[in-house]
Amino acid sequence: MKALVKTAVGEGAFGLQSIPDPVAASDEVLLKIGAAGICGSDLHILAGEYPCKPPVVLGHEFNEQLLRWEEM
């Protein structure tokens, strides 16, 4: 899948990268993300104003479709 990734500490240092698709454990659900957006905290991370430990995938505000769910 494609993801916006912060690749180094400090201002800037980000790019669109291909990362492995997630795999859900037996007690988790798997969601298909239709669209994701960045919020204020992501902008602060990009500007180097919030601490982070790269690599960091940005964009935690999203809409989704449930792909896998099993009764526990």
Short mmCIF file of C-alpha atoms in Angstrom, two decimals:
data_model
loop_
_atom_site.label_atom_id
_atom_site.label_comp_id
_atom_site.label_asym_id
_atom_site.label_seq_id
_atom_site.Cartn_x
_atom_site.Cartn_y
_atom_site.Cartn_z
CA MET A 1 0.00 0.00 0.00
CA LYS A 2 1.07 3.63 -0.36
CA ALA A 3 1.76 5.77 2.71
CA LEU A 4 3.08 9.24 3.51
CA VAL A 5 6.13 8.49 5.67
CA LYS A 6 8.23 10.84 7.79
CA THR A 7 11.72 9.45 7.16
CA ALA A 8 13.99 11.49 9.46
CA VAL A 9 13.84 13.77 12.49
CA GLY A 10 13.52 17.51 11.82
CA GLU A 11 11.69 19.65 9.30
CA GLY A 12 10.65 17.99 6.05
CA ALA A 13 12.14 14.56 5.24
CA PHE A 14 8.99 12.78 4.10
CA GLY A 15 7.75 11.00 1.02
CA LEU A 16 5.20 8.68 -0.48
CA GLN A 17 6.39 5.10 -0.03
CA SER A 18 5.14 1.59 -0.65
CA ILE A 19 4.82 -0.31 2.62
CA PRO A 20 3.58 -3.86 3.32
CA ASP A 21 -0.16 -4.39 3.68
CA PRO A 22 -1.14 -4.98 7.30
CA VAL A 23 -2.17 -8.45 8.45
CA ALA A 24 -4.87 -8.72 11.10
CA ALA A 25 -4.39 -11.04 14.06
CA SER A 26 -7.23 -13.39 14.99
CA ASP A 27 -8.62 -10.87 17.51
CA GLU A 28 -8.35 -7.84 15.20
CA VAL A 29 -10.27 -6.43 12.23
CA LEU A 30 -8.80 -5.43 8.87
CA LEU A 31 -9.97 -2.16 7.34
CA LYS A 32 -9.61 -0.92 3.77
CA ILE A 33 -8.81 2.80 3.84
CA GLY A 34 -10.70 4.77 1.20
CA ALA A 35 -9.07 8.12 1.92
CA ALA A 36 -6.81 9.55 4.60
CA GLY A 37 -6.07 13.07 5.66
CA ILE A 38 -3.44 14.78 7.71
CA CYS A 39 -4.33 16.84 10.76
CA GLY A 40 -2.64 19.48 12.87
CA SER A 41 -0.43 17.01 14.73
CA ASP A 42 0.83 15.59 11.41
CA LEU A 43 1.74 19.12 10.26
CA HIS A 44 3.69 19.69 13.49
CA ILE A 45 5.54 16.39 12.95
CA LEU A 46 6.40 17.41 9.36
CA ALA A 47 7.68 20.78 10.62
CA GLY A 48 9.88 19.07 13.21
CA GLU A 49 7.92 20.65 16.08
CA TYR A 50 6.66 17.37 17.61
CA PRO A 51 9.01 14.55 18.54
CA CYS A 52 8.81 11.35 16.53
CA LYS A 53 10.84 8.20 15.91
CA PRO A 54 11.02 7.76 12.12
CA PRO A 55 9.87 6.05 10.08
CA VAL A 56 6.38 7.35 10.96
CA VAL A 57 3.30 6.81 8.78
CA LEU A 58 1.24 10.01 8.73
CA GLY A 59 -2.49 10.42 8.15
CA HIS A 60 -4.54 8.93 10.96
CA GLU A 61 -7.87 10.53 10.02
CA PHE A 62 -9.55 8.27 7.47
CA ASN A 63 -12.69 6.61 6.18
CA GLU A 64 -12.72 2.86 5.91
CA GLN A 65 -14.46 -0.30 4.78
CA LEU A 66 -14.44 -3.38 7.00
CA LEU A 67 -12.74 -6.25 5.14
CA ARG A 68 -12.38 -8.94 7.78
CA TRP A 69 -14.15 -9.62 11.06
CA GLU A 70 -14.72 -12.82 12.93
CA GLU A 71 -16.73 -13.50 16.06
CA MET A 72 -14.48 -14.07 19.03
#
